[in-house]
């Protein structure tokens, strides 16, 4: 009877460990999916901002400071969107590496 009890206890411990591992894997996959969606949306917005920066036409009679502020705002937008996408990719890489351990 003691041997059966020990066997059941060990089986329960193994099953508990397996469920914990599956739960961590599911949560990790959910976070990676969410982060991938954020990266995709950031890339779309980045392409729109880059298009505005490259193809945007300002009227020729506008003041110089308006053109400077426009370029400064769009340039900083592109910069921060690129940083956001890079940090998202780096976070995905870290999550993949730590989940494989």
mmCIF file of C-alpha atoms in Angstrom:
data_model
loop_
_atom_site.group_PDB
_atom_site.id
_atom_site.type_symbol
_atom_site.label_atom_id
_atom_site.label_comp_id
_atom_site.label_asym_id
_atom_site.label_seq_id
_atom_site.Cartn_x
_atom_site.Cartn_y
_atom_site.Cartn_z
ATOM 1 C CA UNK A 1 0.000 0.000 0.000
ATOM 2 C CA UNK A 2 2.877 2.369 0.803
ATOM 3 C CA UNK A 3 4.418 1.746 -2.601
ATOM 4 C CA UNK A 4 1.103 2.517 -4.334
ATOM 5 C CA UNK A 5 0.759 5.698 -2.318
ATOM 6 C CA UNK A 6 4.288 6.795 -3.213
ATOM 7 C CA UNK A 7 3.666 6.017 -6.876
ATOM 8 C CA UNK A 8 0.433 8.053 -6.881
ATOM 9 C CA UNK A 9 2.188 10.920 -5.123
ATOM 10 C CA UNK A 10 5.013 10.925 -7.680
ATOM 11 C CA UNK A 11 2.515 10.751 -10.552
ATOM 12 C CA UNK A 12 0.611 13.685 -9.084
ATOM 13 C CA UNK A 13 3.831 15.689 -8.726
ATOM 14 C CA UNK A 14 4.780 14.986 -12.344
ATOM 15 C CA UNK A 15 1.293 15.955 -13.556
ATOM 16 C CA UNK A 16 1.402 19.173 -11.520
ATOM 17 C CA UNK A 17 4.788 20.044 -12.970
ATOM 18 C CA UNK A 18 3.491 19.349 -16.488
ATOM 19 C CA UNK A 19 0.442 21.565 -15.966
ATOM 20 C CA UNK A 20 2.627 24.380 -14.654
ATOM 21 C CA UNK A 21 4.911 24.097 -17.661
ATOM 22 C CA UNK A 22 1.929 24.170 -20.048
ATOM 23 C CA UNK A 23 0.506 27.207 -18.279
ATOM 24 C CA UNK A 24 3.801 29.073 -18.593
ATOM 25 C CA UNK A 25 4.028 28.092 -22.263
ATOM 26 C CA UNK A 26 0.463 29.280 -22.940
ATOM 27 C CA UNK A 27 1.033 32.600 -21.194
ATOM 28 C CA UNK A 28 4.323 33.090 -23.009
ATOM 29 C CA UNK A 29 2.672 32.377 -26.341
ATOM 30 C CA UNK A 30 -0.122 34.855 -25.550
ATOM 31 C CA UNK A 31 2.395 37.572 -24.694
ATOM 32 C CA UNK A 32 4.407 36.887 -27.843
ATOM 33 C CA UNK A 33 1.257 37.055 -29.986
ATOM 34 C CA UNK A 34 0.218 40.331 -28.401
ATOM 35 C CA UNK A 35 3.702 41.774 -28.830
ATOM 36 C CA UNK A 36 3.792 40.652 -32.458
ATOM 37 C CA UNK A 37 0.497 42.449 -33.071
ATOM 38 C CA UNK A 38 1.915 45.621 -31.516
ATOM 39 C CA UNK A 39 4.999 45.354 -33.734
ATOM 40 C CA UNK A 40 2.805 44.936 -36.812
ATOM 41 C CA UNK A 41 0.697 48.005 -35.999
ATOM 42 C CA UNK A 42 3.839 50.009 -35.191
ATOM 43 C CA UNK A 43 5.269 49.050 -38.570
ATOM 44 C CA UNK A 44 2.107 50.208 -40.343
ATOM 45 C CA UNK A 45 2.135 53.553 -38.529
ATOM 46 C CA UNK A 46 5.874 53.862 -39.188
ATOM 47 C CA UNK A 47 5.342 53.397 -42.909
ATOM 48 C CA UNK A 48 2.645 56.083 -42.855
ATOM 49 C CA UNK A 49 4.905 58.518 -40.980
ATOM 50 C CA UNK A 50 7.834 57.796 -43.295
ATOM 51 C CA UNK A 51 5.592 58.354 -46.314
ATOM 52 C CA UNK A 52 4.483 61.701 -44.878
ATOM 53 C CA UNK A 53 8.109 62.627 -44.206
ATOM 54 C CA UNK A 54 9.292 61.755 -47.706
ATOM 55 C CA UNK A 55 6.280 62.650 -49.848
ATOM 56 C CA UNK A 56 4.671 65.390 -47.756
ATOM 57 C CA UNK A 57 4.442 68.722 -49.568
ATOM 58 C CA UNK A 58 4.372 71.993 -47.704
ATOM 59 C CA UNK A 59 3.025 75.117 -49.388
ATOM 60 C CA UNK A 60 5.781 77.319 -50.752
ATOM 61 C CA UNK A 61 4.469 80.401 -48.943
ATOM 62 C CA UNK A 62 4.628 78.876 -45.442
ATOM 63 C CA UNK A 63 7.017 80.254 -42.864
ATOM 64 C CA UNK A 64 10.353 78.508 -42.401
ATOM 65 C CA UNK A 65 9.659 77.642 -38.774
ATOM 66 C CA UNK A 66 6.500 75.758 -39.816
ATOM 67 C CA UNK A 67 8.544 73.560 -42.144
ATOM 68 C CA UNK A 68 11.162 73.058 -39.411
ATOM 69 C CA UNK A 69 8.553 72.095 -36.807
ATOM 70 C CA UNK A 70 6.820 69.778 -39.303
ATOM 71 C CA UNK A 71 10.059 67.965 -40.127
ATOM 72 C CA UNK A 72 11.107 67.843 -36.476
ATOM 73 C CA UNK A 73 7.790 66.306 -35.402
ATOM 74 C CA UNK A 74 7.737 63.757 -38.208
ATOM 75 C CA UNK A 75 11.412 62.916 -37.716
ATOM 76 C CA UNK A 76 10.944 62.304 -34.002
ATOM 77 C CA UNK A 77 7.821 60.253 -34.759
ATOM 78 C CA UNK A 78 9.765 58.017 -37.135
ATOM 79 C CA UNK A 79 12.603 57.738 -34.611
ATOM 80 C CA UNK A 80 10.344 56.676 -31.736
ATOM 81 C CA UNK A 81 8.369 54.257 -33.890
ATOM 82 C CA UNK A 82 11.604 52.608 -35.046
ATOM 83 C CA UNK A 83 12.722 52.346 -31.415
ATOM 84 C CA UNK A 84 9.358 50.856 -30.476
ATOM 85 C CA UNK A 85 9.600 48.205 -33.187
ATOM 86 C CA UNK A 86 13.204 47.373 -32.254
ATOM 87 C CA UNK A 87 12.372 47.054 -28.561
ATOM 88 C CA UNK A 88 9.411 44.847 -29.452
ATOM 89 C CA UNK A 89 11.627 42.536 -31.491
ATOM 90 C CA UNK A 90 14.203 42.495 -28.688
ATOM 91 C CA UNK A 91 11.484 41.641 -26.159
ATOM 92 C CA UNK A 92 10.253 38.775 -28.351
ATOM 93 C CA UNK A 93 13.801 37.461 -28.571
ATOM 94 C CA UNK A 94 14.266 37.619 -24.802
ATOM 95 C CA UNK A 95 10.928 35.881 -24.233
ATOM 96 C CA UNK A 96 11.810 33.105 -26.684
ATOM 97 C CA UNK A 97 15.224 32.590 -25.089
ATOM 98 C CA UNK A 98 13.934 32.556 -21.526
ATOM 99 C CA UNK A 99 11.025 30.264 -22.370
ATOM 100 C CA UNK A 100 13.338 27.685 -23.915
ATOM 101 C CA UNK A 101 15.325 27.329 -20.691
#
